[in-house]
Tab-separated table of C-alpha atoms in Angstrom:
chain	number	residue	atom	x	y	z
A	603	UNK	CA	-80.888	-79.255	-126.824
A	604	UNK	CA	-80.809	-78.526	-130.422
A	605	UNK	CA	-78.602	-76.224	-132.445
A	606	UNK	CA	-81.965	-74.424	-133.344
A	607	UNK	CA	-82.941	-73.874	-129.832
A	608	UNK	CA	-79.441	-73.070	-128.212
A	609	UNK	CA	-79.001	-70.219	-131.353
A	610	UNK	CA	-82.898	-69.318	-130.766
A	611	UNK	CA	-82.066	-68.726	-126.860
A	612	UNK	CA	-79.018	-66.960	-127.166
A	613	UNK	CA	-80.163	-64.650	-129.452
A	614	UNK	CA	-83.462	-63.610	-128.470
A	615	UNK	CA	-86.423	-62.512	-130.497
A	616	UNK	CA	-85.851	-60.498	-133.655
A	617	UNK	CA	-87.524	-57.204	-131.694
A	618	UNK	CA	-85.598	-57.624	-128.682
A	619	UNK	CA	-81.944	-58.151	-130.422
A	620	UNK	CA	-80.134	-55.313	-130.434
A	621	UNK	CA	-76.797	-56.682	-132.117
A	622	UNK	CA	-77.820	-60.502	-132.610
A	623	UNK	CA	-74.612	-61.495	-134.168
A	624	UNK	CA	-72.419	-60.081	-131.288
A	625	UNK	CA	-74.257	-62.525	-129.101
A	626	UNK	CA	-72.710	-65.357	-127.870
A	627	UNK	CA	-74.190	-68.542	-128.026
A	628	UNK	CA	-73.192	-69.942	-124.480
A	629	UNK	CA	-73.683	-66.624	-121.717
A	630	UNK	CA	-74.011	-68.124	-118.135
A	631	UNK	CA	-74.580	-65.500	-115.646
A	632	UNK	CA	-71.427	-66.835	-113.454
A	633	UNK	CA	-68.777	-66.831	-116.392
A	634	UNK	CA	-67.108	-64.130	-117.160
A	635	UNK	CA	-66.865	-63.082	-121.182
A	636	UNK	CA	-63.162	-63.775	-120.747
A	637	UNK	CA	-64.140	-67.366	-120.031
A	638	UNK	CA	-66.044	-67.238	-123.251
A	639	UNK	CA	-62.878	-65.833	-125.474
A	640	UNK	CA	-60.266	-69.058	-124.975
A	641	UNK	CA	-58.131	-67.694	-127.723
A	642	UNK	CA	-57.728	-64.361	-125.624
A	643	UNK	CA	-56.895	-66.696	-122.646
A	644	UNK	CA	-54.715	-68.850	-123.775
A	645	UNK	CA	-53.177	-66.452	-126.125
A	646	UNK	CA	-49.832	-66.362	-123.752
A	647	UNK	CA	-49.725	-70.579	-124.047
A	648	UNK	CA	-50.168	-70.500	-128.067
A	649	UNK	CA	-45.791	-70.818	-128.414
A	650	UNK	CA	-46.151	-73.640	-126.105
A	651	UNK	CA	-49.099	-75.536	-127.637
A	652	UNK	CA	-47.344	-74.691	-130.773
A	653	UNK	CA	-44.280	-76.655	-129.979
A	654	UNK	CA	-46.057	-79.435	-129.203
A	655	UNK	CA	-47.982	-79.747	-132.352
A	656	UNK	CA	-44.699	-79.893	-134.249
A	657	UNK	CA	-43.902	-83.141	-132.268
A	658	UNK	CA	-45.612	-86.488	-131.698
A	659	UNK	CA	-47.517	-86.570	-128.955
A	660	UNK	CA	-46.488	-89.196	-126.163
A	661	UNK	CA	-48.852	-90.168	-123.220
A	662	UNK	CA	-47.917	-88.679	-120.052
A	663	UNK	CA	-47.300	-89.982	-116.686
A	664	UNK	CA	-49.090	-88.178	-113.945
A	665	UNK	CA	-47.775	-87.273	-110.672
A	666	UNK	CA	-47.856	-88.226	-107.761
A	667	UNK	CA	-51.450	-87.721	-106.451
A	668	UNK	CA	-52.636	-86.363	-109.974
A	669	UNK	CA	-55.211	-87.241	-111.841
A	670	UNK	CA	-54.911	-86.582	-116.051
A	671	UNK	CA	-57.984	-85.730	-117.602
A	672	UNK	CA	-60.298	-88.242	-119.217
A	673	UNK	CA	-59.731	-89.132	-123.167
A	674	UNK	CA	-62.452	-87.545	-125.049
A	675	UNK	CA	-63.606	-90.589	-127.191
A	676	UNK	CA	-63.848	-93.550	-124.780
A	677	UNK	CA	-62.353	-96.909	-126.809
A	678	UNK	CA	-62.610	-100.330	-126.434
A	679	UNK	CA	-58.855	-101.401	-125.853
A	680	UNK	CA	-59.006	-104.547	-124.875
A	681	UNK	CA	-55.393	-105.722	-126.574
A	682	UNK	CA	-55.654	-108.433	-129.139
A	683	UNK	CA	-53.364	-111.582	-127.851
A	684	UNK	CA	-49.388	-111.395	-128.831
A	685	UNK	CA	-48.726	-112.623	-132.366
A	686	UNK	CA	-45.333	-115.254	-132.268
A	687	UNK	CA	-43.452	-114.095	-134.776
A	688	UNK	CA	-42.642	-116.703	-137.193
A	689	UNK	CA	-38.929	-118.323	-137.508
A	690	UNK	CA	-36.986	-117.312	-140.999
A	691	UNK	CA	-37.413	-120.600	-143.311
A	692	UNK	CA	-34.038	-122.199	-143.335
A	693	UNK	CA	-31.391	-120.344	-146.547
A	694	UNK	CA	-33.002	-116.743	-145.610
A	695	UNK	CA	-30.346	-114.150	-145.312
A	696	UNK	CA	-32.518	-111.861	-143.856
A	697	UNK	CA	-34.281	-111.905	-139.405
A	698	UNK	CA	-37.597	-112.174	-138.335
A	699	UNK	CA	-37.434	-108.547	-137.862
A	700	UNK	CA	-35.420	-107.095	-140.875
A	701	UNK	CA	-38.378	-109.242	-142.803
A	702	UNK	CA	-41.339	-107.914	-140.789
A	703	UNK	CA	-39.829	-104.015	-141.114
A	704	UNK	CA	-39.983	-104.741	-145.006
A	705	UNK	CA	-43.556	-105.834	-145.011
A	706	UNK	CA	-44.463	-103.085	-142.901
A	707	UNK	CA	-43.215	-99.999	-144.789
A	708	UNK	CA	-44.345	-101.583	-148.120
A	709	UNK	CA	-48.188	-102.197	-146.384
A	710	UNK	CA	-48.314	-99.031	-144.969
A	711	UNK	CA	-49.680	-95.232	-146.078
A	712	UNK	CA	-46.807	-93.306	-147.633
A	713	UNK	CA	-46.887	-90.539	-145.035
A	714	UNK	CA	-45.752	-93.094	-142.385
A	715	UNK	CA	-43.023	-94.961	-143.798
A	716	UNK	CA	-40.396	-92.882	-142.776
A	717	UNK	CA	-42.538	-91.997	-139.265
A	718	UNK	CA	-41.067	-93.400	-135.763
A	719	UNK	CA	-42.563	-96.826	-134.847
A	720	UNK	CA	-44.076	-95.791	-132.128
A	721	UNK	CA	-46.904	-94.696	-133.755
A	722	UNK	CA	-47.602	-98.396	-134.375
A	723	UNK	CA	-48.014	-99.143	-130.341
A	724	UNK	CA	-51.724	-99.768	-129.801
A	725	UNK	CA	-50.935	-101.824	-126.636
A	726	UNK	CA	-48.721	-98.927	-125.556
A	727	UNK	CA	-50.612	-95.427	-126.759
A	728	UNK	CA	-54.176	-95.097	-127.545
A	729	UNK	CA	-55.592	-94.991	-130.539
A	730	UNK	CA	-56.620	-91.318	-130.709
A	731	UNK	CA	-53.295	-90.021	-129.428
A	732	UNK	CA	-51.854	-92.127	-132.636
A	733	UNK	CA	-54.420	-90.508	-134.846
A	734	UNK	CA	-53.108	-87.172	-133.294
A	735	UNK	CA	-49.551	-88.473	-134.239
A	736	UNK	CA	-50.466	-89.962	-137.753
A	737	UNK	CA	-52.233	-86.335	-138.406
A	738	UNK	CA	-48.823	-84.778	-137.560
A	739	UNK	CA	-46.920	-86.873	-139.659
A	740	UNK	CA	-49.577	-86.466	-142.615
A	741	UNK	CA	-49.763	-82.538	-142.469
A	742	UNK	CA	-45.643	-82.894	-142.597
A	743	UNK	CA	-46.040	-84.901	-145.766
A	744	UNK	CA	-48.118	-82.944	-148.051
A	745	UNK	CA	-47.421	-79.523	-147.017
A	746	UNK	CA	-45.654	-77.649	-149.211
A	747	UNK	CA	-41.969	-77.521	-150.013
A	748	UNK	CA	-39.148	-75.557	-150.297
A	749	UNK	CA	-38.615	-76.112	-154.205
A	750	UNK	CA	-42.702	-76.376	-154.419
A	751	UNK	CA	-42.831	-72.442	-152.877
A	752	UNK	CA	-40.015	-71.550	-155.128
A	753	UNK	CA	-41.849	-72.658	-158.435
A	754	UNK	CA	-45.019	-71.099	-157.364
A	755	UNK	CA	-42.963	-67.916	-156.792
A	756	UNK	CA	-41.793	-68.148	-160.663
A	757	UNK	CA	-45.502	-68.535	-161.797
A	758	UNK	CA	-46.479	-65.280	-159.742
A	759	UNK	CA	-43.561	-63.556	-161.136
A	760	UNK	CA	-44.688	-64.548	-164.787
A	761	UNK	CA	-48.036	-63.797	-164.427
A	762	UNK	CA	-47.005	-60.186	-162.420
A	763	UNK	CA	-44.432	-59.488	-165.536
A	764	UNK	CA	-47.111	-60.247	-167.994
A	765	UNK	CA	-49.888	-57.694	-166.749
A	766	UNK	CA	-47.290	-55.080	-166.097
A	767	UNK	CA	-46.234	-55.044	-169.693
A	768	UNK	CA	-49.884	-54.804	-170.584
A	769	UNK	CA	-51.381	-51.822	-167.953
A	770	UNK	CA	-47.392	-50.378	-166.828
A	771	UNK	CA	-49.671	-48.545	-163.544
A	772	UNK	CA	-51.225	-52.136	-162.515
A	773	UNK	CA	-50.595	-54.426	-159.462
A	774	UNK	CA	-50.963	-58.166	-158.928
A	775	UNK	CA	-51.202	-59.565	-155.462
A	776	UNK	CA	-51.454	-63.480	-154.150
A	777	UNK	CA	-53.929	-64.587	-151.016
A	778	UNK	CA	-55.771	-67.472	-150.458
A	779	UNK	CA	-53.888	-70.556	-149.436
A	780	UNK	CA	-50.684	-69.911	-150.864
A	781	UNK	CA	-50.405	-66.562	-149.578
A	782	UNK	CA	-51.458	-68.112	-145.771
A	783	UNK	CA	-49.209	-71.371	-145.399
A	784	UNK	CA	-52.739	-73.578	-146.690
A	785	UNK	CA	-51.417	-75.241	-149.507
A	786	UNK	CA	-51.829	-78.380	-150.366
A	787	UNK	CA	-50.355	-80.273	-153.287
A	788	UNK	CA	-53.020	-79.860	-155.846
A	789	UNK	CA	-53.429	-75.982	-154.554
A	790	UNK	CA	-54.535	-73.205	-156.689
A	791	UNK	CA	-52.322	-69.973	-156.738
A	792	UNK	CA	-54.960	-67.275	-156.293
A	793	UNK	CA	-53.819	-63.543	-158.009
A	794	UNK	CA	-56.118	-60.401	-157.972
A	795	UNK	CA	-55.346	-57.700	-160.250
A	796	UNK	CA	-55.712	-54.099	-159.665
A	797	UNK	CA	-55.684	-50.863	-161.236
A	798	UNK	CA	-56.628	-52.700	-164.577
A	799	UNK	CA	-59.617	-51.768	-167.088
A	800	UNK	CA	-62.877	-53.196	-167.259
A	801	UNK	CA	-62.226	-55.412	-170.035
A	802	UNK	CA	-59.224	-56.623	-168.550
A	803	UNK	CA	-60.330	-60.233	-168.307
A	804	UNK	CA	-60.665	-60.345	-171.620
A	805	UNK	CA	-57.831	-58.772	-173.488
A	806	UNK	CA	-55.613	-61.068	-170.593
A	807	UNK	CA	-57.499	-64.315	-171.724
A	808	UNK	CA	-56.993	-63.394	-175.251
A	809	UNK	CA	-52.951	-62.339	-174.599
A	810	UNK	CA	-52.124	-65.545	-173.196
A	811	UNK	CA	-53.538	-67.703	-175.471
A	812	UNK	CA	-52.141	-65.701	-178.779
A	813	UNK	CA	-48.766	-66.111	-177.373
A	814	UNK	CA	-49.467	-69.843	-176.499
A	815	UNK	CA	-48.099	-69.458	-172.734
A	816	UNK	CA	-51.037	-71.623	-171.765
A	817	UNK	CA	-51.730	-75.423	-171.417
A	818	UNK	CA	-55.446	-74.423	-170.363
A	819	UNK	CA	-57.669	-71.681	-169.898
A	820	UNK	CA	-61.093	-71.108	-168.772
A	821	UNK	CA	-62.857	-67.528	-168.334
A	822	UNK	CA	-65.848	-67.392	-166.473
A	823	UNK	CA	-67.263	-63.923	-166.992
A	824	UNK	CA	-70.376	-64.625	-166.151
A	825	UNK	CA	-69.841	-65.802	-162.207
A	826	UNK	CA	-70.474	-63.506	-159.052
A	827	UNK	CA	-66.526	-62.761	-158.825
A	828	UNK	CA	-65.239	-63.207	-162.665
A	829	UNK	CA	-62.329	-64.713	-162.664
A	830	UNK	CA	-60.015	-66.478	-166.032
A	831	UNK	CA	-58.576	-70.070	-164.579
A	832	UNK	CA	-55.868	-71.014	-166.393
A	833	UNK	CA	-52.479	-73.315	-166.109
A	834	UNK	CA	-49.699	-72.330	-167.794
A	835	UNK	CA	-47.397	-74.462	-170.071
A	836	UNK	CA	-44.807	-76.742	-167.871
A	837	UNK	CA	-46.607	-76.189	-165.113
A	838	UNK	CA	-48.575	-78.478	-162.924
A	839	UNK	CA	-50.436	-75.400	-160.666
A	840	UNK	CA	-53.520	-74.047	-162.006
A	841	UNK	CA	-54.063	-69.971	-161.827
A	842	UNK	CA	-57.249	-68.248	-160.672
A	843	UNK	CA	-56.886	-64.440	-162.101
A	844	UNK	CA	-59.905	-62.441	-160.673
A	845	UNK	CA	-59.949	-58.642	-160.734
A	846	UNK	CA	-60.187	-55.934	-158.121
A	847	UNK	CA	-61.860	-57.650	-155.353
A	848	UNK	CA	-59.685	-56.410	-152.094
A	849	UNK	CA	-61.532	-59.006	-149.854
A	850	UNK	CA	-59.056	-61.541	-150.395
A	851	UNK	CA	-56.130	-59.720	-149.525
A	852	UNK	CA	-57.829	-58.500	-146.705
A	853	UNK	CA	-58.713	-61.530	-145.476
A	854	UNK	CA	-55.579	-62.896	-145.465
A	855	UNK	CA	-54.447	-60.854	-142.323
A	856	UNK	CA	-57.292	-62.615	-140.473
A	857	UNK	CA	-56.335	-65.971	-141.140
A	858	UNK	CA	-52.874	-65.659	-140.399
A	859	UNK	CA	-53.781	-64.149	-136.883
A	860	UNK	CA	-56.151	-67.289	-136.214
A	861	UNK	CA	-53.697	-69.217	-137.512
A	862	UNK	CA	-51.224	-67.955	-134.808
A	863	UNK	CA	-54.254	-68.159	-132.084
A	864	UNK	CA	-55.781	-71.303	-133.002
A	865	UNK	CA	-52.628	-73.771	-133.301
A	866	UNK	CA	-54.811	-76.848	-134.238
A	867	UNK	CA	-56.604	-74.549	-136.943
A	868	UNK	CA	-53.670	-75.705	-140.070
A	869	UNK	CA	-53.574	-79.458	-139.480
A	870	UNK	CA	-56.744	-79.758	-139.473
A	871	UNK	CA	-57.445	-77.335	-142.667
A	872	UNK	CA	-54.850	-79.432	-144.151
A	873	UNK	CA	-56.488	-82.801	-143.624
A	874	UNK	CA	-59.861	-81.726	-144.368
A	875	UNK	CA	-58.915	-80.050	-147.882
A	876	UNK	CA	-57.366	-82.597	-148.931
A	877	UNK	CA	-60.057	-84.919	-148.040
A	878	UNK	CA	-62.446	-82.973	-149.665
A	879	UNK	CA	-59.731	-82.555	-153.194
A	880	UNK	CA	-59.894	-86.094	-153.414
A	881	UNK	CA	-63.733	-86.426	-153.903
A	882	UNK	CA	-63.876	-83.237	-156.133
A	883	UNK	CA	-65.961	-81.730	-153.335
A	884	UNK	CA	-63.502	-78.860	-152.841
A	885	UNK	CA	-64.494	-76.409	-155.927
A	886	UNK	CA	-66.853	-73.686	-155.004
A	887	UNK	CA	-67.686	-72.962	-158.705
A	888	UNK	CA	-68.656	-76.849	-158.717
A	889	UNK	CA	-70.950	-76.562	-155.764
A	890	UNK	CA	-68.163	-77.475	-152.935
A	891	UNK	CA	-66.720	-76.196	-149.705
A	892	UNK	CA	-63.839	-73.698	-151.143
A	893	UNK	CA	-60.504	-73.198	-149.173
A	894	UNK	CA	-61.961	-70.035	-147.218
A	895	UNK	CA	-65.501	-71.672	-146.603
A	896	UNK	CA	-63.646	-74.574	-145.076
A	897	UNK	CA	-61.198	-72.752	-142.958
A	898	UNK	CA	-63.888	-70.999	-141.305
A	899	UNK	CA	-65.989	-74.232	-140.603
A	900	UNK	CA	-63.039	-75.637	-138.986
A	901	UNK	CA	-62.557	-72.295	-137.341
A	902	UNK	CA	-66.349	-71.784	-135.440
A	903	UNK	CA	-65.945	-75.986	-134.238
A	904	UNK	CA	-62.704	-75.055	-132.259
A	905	UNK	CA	-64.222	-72.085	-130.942
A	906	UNK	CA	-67.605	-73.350	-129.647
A	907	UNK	CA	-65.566	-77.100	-129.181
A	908	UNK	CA	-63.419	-74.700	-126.889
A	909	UNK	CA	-66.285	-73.340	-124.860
A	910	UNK	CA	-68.008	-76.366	-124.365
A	911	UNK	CA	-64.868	-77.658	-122.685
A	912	UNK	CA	-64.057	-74.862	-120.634
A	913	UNK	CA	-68.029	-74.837	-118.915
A	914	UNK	CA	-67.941	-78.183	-119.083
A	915	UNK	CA	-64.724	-79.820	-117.275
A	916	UNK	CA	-65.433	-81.327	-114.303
A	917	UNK	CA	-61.783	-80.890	-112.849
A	918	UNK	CA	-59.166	-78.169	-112.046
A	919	UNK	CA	-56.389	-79.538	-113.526
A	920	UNK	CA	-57.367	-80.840	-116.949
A	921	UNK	CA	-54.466	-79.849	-119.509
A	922	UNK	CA	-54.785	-77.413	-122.056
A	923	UNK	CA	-53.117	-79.911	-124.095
A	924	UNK	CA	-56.626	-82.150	-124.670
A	925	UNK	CA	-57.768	-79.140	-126.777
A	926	UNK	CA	-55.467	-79.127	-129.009
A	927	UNK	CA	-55.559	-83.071	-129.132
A	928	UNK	CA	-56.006	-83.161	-133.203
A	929	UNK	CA	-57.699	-87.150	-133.405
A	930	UNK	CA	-60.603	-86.151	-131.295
A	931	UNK	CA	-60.624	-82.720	-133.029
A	932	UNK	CA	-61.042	-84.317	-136.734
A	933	UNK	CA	-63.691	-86.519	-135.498
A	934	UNK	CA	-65.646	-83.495	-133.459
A	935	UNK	CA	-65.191	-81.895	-137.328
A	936	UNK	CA	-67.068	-84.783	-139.144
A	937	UNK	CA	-69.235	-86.226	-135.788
A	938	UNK	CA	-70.385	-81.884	-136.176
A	939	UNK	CA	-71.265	-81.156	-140.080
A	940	UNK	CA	-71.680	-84.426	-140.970
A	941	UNK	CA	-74.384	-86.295	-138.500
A	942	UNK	CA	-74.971	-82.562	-135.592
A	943	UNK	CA	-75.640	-79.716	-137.431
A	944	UNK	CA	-78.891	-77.903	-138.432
A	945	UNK	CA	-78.229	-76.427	-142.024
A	946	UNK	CA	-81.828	-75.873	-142.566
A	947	UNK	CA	-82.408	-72.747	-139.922
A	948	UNK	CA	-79.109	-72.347	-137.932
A	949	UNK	CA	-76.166	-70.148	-139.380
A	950	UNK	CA	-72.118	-69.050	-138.432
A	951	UNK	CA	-70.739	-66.548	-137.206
A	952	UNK	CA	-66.810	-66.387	-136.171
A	953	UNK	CA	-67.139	-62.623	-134.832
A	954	UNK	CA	-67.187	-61.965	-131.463
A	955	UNK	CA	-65.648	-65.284	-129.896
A	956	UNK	CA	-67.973	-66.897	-132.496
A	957	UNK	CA	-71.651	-67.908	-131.958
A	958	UNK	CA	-74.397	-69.700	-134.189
A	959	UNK	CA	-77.323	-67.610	-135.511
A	960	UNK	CA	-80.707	-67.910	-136.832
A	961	UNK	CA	-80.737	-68.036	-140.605
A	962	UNK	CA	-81.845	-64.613	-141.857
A	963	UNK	CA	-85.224	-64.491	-143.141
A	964	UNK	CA	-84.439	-63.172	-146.496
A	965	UNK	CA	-81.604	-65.972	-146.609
A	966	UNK	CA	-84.415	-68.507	-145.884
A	967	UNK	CA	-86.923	-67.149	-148.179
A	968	UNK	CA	-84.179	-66.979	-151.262
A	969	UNK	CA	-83.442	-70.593	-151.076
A	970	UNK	CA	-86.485	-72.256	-150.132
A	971	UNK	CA	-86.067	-75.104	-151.854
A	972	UNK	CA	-82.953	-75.676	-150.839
A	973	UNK	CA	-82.976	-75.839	-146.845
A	974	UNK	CA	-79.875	-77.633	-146.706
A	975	UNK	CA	-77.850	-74.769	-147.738
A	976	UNK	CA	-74.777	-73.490	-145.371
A	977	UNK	CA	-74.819	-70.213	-144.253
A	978	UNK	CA	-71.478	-68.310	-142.825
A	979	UNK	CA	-71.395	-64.811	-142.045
A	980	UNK	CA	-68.322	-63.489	-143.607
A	981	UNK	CA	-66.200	-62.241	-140.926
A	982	UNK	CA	-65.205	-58.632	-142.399
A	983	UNK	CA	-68.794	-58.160	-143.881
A	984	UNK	CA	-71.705	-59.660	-142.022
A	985	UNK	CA	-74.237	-58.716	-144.957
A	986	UNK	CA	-72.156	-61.525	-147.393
A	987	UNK	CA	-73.030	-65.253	-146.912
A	988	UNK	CA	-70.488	-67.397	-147.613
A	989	UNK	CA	-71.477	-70.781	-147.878
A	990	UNK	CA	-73.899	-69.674	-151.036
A	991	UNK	CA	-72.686	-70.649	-153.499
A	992	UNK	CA	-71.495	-74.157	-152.029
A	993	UNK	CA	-74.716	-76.097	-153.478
A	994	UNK	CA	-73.510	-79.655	-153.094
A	995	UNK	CA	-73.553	-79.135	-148.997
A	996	UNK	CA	-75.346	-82.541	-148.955
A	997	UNK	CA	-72.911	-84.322	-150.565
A	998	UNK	CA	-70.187	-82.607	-148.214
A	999	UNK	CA	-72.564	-83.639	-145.374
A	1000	UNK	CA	-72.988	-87.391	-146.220
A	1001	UNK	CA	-69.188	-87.250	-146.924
A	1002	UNK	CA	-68.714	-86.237	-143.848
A	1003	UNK	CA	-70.873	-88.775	-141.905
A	1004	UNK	CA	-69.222	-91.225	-143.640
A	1005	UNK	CA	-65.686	-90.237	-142.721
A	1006	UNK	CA	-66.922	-90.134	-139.220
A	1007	UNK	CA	-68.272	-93.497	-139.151
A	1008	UNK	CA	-65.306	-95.235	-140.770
A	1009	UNK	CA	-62.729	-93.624	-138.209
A	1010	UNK	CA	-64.315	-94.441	-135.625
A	1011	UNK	CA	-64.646	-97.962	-136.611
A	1012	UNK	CA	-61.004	-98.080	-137.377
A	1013	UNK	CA	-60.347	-96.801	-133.965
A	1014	UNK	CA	-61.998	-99.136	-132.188
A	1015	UNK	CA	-59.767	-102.280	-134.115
A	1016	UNK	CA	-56.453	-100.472	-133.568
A	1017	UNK	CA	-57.273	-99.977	-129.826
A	1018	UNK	CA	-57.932	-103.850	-129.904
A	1019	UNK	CA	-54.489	-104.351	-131.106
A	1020	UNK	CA	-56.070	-106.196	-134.331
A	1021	UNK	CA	-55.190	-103.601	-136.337
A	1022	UNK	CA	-51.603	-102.162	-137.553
A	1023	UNK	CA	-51.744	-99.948	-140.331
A	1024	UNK	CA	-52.501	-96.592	-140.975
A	1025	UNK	CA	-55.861	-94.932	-139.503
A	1026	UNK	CA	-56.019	-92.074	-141.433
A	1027	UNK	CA	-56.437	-94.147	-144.598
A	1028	UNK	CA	-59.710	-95.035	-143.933
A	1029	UNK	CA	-60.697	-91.520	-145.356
A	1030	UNK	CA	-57.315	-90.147	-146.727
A	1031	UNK	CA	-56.829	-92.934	-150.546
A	1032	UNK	CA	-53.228	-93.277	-150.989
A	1033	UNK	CA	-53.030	-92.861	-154.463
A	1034	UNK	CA	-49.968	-92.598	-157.152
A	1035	UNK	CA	-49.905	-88.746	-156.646
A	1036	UNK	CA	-49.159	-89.370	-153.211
A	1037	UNK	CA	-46.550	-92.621	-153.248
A	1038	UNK	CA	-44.735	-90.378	-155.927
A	1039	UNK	CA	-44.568	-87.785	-153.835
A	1040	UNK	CA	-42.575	-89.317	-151.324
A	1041	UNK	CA	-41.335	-88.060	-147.858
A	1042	UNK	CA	-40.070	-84.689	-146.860
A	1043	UNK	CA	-36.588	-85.713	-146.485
A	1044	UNK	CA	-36.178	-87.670	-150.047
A	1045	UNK	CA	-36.821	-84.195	-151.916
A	1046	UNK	CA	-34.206	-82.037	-153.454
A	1047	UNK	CA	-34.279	-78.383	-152.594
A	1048	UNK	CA	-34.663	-76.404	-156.150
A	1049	UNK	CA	-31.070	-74.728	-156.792
């Protein structure tokens, strides 16, 4: 059954909808709409689930007389035969093993040096559980630090000291990822400005670079949401200034309570982003899938993943646990947008427990010649689409596929045993940026 069809059934006719985007896409007449609001359900398990995501995973033995669910991606795991370690040529000072631990950390990704070696255990933990684990210890890696929050903090503070001195009655006010817990490394500190005049964009742009506080600055009047980009000097985060728009503040509250609801929603966020930073596919401006778009992409695949689960399992005591499994999550995420989905007539909506819609006409008819075009309802105003602007959604799409393919096929050799090195890499480069950066507990707190 198509995505076309399923969002065609659910929603009806355009005469006989009432409220099409309250609509759910999956309504059987012998679930109840709890069933169809997981996040609602669960909602007393999220401190629980939470936990757990904060630790590697580890399989579990099942009682007596219990059968565990099944793994969601089925893997060939035949193990390869036992390598014999080799014996130390005669004058080494150094085992077999204090030799082979060297080789390892210098081989693998820089997010897993410092990670337990048990993540390394194809014969002993499947491959997507370590994927799940590898995830973990990624997201723990390139989130952001203590002395990285407290240097963002001083740029706010500049920038806030700067436009108070200029309009004494204005405010400035962060969202976007650095306001929500999103950030990556490379992450742009987002600041609206309110209470300002109209030509505030201007007289700002022209301020900062008369008093040379600036390493670069770009104003782009001229765009649906004007905004002046900028990095300041000794600095390594870029700025986006924009003006008056109260969405993104707004929408900050939302996040953070999915956030809280959804506890696979940040690691996931986190991996994608930066997957999509390192292919300069993450710019909306550019034609990419901004930080917003792509939380709420990630967003409507746990929710309808979620449902499909719950009217799907076969058994009574599957664990919670294998929704939340992040491995099989990331590939659902690139198996869905990259290879599944209908961009050409099927749109998202997160309201309501989520659902997918028909494209609007008018939505249709505006970008004819461009089919391929995402479109997600904005939450908080239906009428706004925001996957508009994104016009390089094919390139996002084929990225995706790609990604897909490659994990997979890097799955299936690490639950052979022939493989033992990262996973993750296969779509995540390990570049300078990132062997620089070095792990969590090698940094220095700012004083």
């Amino acid at each position: 059954e198509t995505a076309t069809s399923v969002a065609e059934a659910a929603l009806g006719t355009p005469a006989n909808r009432i409220d099409s985007l309250k609509q759910p896409v999956f309504k059987p007449p012998d679930v109840r709409l709890d069933d169809l609001e997981p996040e609602v359900q669960t909602a007393g398990k999220g401190s629980d689930i939470r936990a757990l995501l904060k630790t590697r995973k580890t399989p579990e033995k099942p009682k007596e007389g219990q059968v565990l669910s099944e793994s969601l991606i089925t893997l060939d795991t035949t193990p390869a035969p036992t390598p014999v370690a080799k014996v130390p040529s005669s004058g080494s000072n150094e085992d077999a093993s204090t030799s082979k631990k060297r080789k390892r950390n210098d081989q693998l990704a820089p997010w897993l040096t410092s990670a337990p070696p048990d993540c390394f255990q194809p014969r002993h933990v499947s491959s997507v559980l370590c994927l799940h684990n590898e995830i973990v210890e990624f997201c723990k890696y390139i989130e952001e630090r203590e002395n990285e929050k407290s240097d963002r903090a001083d740029v706010v503070r500049c920038i806030e000291a700067l436009v108070k001195e200029l309009w004494p009655g204005a405010s400035a006010h962060t969202f976007g990822s650095f306001a929500n817990n999103l950030c990556i490394p490379t992450s742009d500190i987002d600041i609206v400005l309110f209470e300002v005049p109209a030509n505030a964009i201007r007289t700002l742009a022209k301020v900062l670079r008369d008093r040379r506080m600036v390493s670069e600055i770009e104003v782009i009047a001229s765009a649906r949401i004007p905004i002046i980009k900028l990095k300041l000097k000794k600095s390594p985060y870029q700025i986006d200034i924009s003006f008056g728009i109260q969405g993104g503040v707004e929408t900050g509250f939302m996040i953070r309570s999915l956030v809280r609801e959804m506890p696979a929603l940040r690691p996931l966020v986190l991996v994608i982003k930066f997957f999509l930073n390192q292919r300069d596919l993450n710019e909306t401006y550019r034609g990419g899938i901004g930080s917003h778009l792509c939380l709420c992409l990630v967003v409507s695949m746990l929710q309808q993943f979620r449902k499909q689960r719950i009217l799907a399992k076969a058994r009574t005591n599957d664990r919670l646990e294998e929704l939340e499994d992040l491995g099989s999550l990331l590939l659902e995420f690139f198996d869905l947008y990259g290879r599944r989905f209908n961009y050409a007539t099927v749109g998202i909506s997160l309201r309501n427990g989520g659902s997918y819609i028909v494209k609007p006409a008018p939505d249709r008819q505006q970008n004819r010649g461009r089919p391929s075009l995402l479109y997600v309802e904005n939450p908080e105003d239906p009428t706004q689409n925001l996957g508009g602007s994104s016009y390089n959604v094919p390139k996002v799409r084929k990225a995706f596929a790609h990604a897909h393919r490659v994990l997979l096929t890097r799955l299936k050799s690490f639950a052979r045993g022939s493989l033992d090195e990262s996973i993750l890499e296969a779509i995540i480069v390990a570049n300078d940026d990132l062997v620089k950066r070095g792990p969590p507990s090698k940094r220095l707190k700012k004083d």
